[in-house]
CSV table of N, CA and C in Angstrom, one decimal:
chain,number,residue,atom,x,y,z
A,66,UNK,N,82.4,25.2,24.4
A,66,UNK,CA,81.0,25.0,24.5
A,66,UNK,C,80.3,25.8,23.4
A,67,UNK,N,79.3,25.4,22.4
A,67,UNK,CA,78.8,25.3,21.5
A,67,UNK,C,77.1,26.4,22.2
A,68,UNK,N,77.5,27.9,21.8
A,68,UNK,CA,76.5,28.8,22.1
A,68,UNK,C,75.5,29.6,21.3
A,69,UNK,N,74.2,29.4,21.8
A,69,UNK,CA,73.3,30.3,20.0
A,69,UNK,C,73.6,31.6,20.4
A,70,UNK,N,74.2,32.3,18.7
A,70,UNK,CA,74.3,33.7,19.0
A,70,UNK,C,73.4,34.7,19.9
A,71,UNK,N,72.3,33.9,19.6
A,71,UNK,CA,70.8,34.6,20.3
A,71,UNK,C,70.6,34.8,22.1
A,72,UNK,N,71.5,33.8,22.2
A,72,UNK,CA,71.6,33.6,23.6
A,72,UNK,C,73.0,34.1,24.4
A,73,UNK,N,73.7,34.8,23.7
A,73,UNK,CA,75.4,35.5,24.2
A,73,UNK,C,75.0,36.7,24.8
A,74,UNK,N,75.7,36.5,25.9
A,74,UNK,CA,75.7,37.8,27.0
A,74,UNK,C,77.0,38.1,27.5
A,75,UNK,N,77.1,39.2,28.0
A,75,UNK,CA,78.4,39.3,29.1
A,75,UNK,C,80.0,39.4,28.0
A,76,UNK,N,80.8,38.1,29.0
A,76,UNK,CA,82.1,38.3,28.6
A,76,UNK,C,82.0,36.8,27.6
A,77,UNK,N,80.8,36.1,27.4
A,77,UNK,CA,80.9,35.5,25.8
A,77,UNK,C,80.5,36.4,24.9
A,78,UNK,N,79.9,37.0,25.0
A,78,UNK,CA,79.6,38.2,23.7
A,78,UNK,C,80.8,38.8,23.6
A,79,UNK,N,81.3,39.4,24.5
A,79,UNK,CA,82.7,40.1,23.9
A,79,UNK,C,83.5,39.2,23.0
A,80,UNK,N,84.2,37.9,23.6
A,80,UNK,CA,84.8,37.0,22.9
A,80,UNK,C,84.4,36.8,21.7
A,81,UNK,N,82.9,36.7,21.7
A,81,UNK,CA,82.7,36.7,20.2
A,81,UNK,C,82.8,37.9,19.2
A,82,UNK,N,82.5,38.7,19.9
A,82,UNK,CA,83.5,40.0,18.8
A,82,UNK,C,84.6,40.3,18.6
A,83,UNK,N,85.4,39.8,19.5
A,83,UNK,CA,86.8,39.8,19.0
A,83,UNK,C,87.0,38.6,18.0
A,84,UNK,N,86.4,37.6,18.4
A,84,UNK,CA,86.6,36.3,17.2
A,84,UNK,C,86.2,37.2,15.8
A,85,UNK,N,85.0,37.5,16.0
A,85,UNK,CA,84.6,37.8,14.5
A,85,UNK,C,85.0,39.0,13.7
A,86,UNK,N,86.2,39.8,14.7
A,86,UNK,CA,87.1,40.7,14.4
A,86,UNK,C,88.2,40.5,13.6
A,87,UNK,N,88.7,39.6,14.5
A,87,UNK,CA,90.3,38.9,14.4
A,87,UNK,C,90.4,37.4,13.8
A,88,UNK,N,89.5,36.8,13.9
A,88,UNK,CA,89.4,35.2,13.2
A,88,UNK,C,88.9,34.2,13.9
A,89,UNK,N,88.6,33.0,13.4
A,89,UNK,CA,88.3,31.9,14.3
A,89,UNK,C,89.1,31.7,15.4
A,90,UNK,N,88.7,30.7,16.6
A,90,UNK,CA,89.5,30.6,17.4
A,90,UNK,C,89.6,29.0,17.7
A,91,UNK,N,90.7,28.3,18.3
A,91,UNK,CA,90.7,26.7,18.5
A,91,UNK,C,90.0,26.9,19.9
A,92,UNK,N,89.0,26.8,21.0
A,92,UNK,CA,88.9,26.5,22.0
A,92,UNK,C,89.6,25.7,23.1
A,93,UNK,N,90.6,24.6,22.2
A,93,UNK,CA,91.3,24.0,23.0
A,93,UNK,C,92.2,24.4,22.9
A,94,UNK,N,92.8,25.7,22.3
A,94,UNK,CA,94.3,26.2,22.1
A,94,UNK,C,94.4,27.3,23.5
A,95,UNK,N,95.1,26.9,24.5
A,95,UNK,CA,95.1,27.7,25.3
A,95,UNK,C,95.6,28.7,25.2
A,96,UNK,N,97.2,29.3,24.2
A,96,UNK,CA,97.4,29.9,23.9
A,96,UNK,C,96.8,31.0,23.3
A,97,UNK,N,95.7,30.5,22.6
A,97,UNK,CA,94.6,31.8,21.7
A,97,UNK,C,93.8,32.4,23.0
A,98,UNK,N,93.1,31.4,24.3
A,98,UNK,CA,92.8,32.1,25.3
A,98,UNK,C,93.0,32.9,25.8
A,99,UNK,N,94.4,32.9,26.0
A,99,UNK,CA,95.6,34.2,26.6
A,99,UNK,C,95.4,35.0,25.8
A,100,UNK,N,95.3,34.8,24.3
A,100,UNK,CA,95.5,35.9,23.3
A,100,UNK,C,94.3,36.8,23.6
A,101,UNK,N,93.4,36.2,23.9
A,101,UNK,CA,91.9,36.8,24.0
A,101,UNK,C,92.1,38.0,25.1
A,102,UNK,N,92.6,37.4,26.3
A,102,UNK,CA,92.4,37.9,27.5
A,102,UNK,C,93.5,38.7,27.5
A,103,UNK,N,94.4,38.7,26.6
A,103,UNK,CA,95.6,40.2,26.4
A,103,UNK,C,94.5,41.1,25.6
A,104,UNK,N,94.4,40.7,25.1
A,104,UNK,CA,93.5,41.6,23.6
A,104,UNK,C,92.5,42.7,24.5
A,105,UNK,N,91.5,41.9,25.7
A,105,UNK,CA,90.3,42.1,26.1
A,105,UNK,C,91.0,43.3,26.9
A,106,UNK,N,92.4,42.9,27.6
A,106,UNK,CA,92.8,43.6,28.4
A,106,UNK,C,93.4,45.3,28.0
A,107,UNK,N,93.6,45.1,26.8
A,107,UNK,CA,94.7,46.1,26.4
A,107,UNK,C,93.8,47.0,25.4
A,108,UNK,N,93.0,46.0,24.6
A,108,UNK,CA,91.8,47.0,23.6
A,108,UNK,C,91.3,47.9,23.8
A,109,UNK,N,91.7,49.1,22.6
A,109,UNK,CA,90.8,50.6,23.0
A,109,UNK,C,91.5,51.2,23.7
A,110,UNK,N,92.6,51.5,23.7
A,110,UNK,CA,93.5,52.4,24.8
A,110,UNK,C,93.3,51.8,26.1
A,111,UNK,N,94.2,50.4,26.2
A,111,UNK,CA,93.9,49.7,27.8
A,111,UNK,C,92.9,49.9,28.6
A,112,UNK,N,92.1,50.0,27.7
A,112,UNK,CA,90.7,49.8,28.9
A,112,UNK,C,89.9,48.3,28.0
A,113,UNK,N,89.1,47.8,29.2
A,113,UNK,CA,88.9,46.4,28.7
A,113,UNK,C,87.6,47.0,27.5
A,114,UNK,N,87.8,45.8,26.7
A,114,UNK,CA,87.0,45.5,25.6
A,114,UNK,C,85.2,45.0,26.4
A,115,UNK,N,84.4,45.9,26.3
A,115,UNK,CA,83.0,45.8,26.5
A,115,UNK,C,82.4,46.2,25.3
A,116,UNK,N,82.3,45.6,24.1
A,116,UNK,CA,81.4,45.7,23.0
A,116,UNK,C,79.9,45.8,23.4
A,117,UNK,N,79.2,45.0,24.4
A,117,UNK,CA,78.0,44.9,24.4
A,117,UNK,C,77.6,45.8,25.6
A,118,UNK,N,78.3,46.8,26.6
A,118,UNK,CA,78.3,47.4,27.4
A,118,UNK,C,78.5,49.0,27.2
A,119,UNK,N,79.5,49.1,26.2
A,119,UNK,CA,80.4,50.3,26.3
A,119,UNK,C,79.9,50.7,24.9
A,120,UNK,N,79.6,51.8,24.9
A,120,UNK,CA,78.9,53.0,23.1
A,120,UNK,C,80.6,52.9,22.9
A,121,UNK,N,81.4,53.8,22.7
A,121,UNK,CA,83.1,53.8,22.7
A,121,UNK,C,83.5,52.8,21.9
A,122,UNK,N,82.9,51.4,22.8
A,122,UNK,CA,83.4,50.4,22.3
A,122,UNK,C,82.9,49.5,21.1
A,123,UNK,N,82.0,49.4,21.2
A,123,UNK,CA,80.4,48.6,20.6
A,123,UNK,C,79.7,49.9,19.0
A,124,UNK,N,80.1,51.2,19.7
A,124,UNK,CA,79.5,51.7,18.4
A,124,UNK,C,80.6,52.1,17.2
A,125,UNK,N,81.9,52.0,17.4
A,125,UNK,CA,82.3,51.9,16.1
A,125,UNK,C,82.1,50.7,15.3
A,126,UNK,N,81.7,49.6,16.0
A,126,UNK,CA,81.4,48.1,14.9
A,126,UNK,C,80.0,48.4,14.3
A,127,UNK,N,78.9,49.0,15.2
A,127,UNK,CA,77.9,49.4,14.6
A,127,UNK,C,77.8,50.0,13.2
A,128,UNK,N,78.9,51.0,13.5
A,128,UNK,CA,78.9,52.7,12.1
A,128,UNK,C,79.4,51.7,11.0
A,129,UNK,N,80.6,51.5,11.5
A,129,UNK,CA,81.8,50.7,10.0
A,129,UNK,C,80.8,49.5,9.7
A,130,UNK,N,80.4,48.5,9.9
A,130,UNK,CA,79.3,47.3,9.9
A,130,UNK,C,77.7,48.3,9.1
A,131,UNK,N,77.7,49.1,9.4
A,131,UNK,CA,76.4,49.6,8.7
A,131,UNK,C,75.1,48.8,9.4
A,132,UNK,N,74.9,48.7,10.7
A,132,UNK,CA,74.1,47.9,11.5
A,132,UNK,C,72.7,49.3,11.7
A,133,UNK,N,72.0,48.3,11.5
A,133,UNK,CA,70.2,49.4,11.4
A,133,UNK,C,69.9,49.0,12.7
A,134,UNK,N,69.8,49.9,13.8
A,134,UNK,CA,68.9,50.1,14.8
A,134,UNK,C,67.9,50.8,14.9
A,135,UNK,N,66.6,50.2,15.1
A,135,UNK,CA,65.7,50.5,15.3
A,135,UNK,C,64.7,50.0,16.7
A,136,UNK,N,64.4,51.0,17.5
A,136,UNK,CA,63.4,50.9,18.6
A,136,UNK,C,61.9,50.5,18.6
A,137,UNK,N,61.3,49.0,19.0
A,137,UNK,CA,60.2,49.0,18.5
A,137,UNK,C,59.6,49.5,20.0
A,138,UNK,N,58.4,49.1,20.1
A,138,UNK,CA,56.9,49.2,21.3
A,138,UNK,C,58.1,48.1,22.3
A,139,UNK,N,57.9,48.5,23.7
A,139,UNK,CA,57.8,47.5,25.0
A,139,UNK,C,59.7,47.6,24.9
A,140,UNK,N,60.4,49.2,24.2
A,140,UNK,CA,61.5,48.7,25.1
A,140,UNK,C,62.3,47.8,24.0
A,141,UNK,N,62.2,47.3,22.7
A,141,UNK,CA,63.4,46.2,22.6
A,141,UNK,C,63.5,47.0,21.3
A,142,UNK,N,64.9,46.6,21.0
A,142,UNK,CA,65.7,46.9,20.1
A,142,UNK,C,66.2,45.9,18.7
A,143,UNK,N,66.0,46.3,18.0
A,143,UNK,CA,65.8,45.3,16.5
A,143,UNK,C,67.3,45.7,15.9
A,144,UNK,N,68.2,45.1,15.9
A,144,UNK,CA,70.0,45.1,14.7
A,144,UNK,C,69.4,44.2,13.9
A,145,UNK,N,69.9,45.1,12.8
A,145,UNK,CA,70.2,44.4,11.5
A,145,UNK,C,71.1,44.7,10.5
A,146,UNK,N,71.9,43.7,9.7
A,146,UNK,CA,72.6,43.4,9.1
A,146,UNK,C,72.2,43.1,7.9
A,147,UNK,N,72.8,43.8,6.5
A,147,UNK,CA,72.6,43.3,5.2
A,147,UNK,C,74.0,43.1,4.3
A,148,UNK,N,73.5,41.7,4.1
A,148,UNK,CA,75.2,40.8,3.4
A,148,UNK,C,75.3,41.3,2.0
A,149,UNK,N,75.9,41.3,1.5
A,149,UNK,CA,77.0,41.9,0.3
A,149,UNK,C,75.9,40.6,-0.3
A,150,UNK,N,75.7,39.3,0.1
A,150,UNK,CA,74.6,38.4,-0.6
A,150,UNK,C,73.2,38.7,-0.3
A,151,UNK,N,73.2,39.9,0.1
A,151,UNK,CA,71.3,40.3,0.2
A,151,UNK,C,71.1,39.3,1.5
A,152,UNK,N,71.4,39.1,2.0
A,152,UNK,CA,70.7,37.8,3.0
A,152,UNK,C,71.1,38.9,4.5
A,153,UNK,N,69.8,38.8,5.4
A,153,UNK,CA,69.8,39.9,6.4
A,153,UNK,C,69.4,39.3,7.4
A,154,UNK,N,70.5,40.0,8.3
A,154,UNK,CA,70.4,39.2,9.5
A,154,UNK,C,69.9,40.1,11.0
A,155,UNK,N,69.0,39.5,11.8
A,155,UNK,CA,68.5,40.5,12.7
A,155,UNK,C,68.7,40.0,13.9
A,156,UNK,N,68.9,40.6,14.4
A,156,UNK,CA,68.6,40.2,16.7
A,156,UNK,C,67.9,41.5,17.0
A,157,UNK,N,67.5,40.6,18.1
A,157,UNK,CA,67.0,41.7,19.3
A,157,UNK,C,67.3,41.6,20.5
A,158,UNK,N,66.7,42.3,21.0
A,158,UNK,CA,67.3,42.4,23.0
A,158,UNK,C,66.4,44.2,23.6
A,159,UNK,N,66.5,43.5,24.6
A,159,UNK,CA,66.2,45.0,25.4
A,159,UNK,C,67.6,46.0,25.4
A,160,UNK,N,68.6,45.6,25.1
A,160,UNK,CA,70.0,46.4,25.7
A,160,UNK,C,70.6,46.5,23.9
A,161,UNK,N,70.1,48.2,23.1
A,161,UNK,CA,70.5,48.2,21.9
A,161,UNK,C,71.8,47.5,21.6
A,162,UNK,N,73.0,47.8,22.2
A,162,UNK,CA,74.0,47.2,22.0
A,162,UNK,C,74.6,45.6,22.3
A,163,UNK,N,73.7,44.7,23.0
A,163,UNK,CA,73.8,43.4,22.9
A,163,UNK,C,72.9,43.5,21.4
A,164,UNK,N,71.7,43.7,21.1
A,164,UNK,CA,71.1,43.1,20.2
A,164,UNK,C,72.2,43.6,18.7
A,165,UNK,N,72.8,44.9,18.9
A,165,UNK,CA,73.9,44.9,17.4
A,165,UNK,C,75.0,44.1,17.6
A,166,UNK,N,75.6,43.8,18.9
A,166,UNK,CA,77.2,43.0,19.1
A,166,UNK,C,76.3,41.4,18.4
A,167,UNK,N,75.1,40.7,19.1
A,167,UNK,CA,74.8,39.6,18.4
A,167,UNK,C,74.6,39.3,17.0
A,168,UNK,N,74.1,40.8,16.4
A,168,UNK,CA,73.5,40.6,15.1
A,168,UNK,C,75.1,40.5,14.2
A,169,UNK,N,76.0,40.9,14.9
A,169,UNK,CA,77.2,41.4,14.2
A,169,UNK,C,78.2,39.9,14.0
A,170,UNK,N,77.8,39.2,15.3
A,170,UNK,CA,78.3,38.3,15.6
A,170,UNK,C,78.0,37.1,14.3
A,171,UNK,N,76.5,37.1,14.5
A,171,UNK,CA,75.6,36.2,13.7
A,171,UNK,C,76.0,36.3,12.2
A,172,UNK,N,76.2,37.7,11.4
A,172,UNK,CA,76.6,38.0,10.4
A,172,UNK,C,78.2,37.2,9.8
A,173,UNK,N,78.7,37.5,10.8
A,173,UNK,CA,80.2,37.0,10.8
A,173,UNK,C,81.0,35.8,11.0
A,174,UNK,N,79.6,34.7,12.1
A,174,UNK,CA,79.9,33.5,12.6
A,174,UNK,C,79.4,32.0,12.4
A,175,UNK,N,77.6,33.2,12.2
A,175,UNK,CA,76.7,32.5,11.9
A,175,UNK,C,75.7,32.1,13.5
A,176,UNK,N,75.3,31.2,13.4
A,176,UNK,CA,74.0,31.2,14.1
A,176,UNK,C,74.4,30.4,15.7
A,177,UNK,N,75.6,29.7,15.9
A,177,UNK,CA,76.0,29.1,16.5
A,177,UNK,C,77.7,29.3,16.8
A,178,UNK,N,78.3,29.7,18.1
A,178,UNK,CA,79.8,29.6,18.0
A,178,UNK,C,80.1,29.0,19.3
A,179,UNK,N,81.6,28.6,19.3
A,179,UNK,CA,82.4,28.1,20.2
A,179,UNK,C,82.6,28.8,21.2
A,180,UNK,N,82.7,28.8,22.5
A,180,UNK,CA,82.8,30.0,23.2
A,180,UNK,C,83.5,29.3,24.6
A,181,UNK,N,84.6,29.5,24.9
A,181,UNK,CA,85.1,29.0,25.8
A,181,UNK,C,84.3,28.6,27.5
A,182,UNK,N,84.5,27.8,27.9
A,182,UNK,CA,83.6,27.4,29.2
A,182,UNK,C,83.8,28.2,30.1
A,183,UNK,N,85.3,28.5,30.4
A,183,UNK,CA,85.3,30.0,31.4
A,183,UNK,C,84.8,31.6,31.7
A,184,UNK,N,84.3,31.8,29.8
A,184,UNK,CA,83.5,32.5,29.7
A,184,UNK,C,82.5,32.6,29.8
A,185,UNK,N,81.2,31.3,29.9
A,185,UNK,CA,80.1,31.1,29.9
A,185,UNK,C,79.7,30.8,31.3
């Protein structure tokens, strides 16, 4: 299923950081699903993979990634990303760490990704 980065929550946001970690993925390869869901399971010293939940998890991609958070008025959170081609990429959200896991995603994926149906 075909998701705007702007709109990833939960355990498709994860998936997409691991995609954009580890490489593309075939959606119909069920094999790579398992891979996911070993990965999800065992990442970080066997505790599950929460990028958009967990500081632990979510803020070393922040630091290494060089991701700008900034707090505006009313509560939301601004990530941004600047490409080695100058071209900068931003999200937001109320939840600082969804708005960097998306901007990170976006950086890496682009504006649109595949994201398995059992995830979504």
């Amino acid at each position: 299923m075909k998701v705007k980065t702007i709109e990833l929550i939960g355990a498709a946001l994860d998936w997409a950081v691991l995609v954009a970690m580890y490489g593309k993925h075939d959606p119909s390869n069920k094999r790579h699903i398992e891979h996911f869901k070993e990965i999800r399971e065992c990442h970080l010293l066997r505790q599950q993979a929460r990028f958009s939940e967990r500081w632990e998890h979510g803020g070393p991609i922040i630091e290494r990634e060089r991701i700008s958070m900034i707090k505006a008025p009313g509560n939301i959170w601004s990530a941004t990303i600047v490409l080695a081609s100058g071209f900068v990429v931003m999200r937001i959200h109320d939840n600082p760490l969804v708005a960097a896991m998306r901007c990170y995603v976006a950086a890496k994926l682009g504006d649109v990704v595949e994201i398995p149906e059992e995830l979504c």
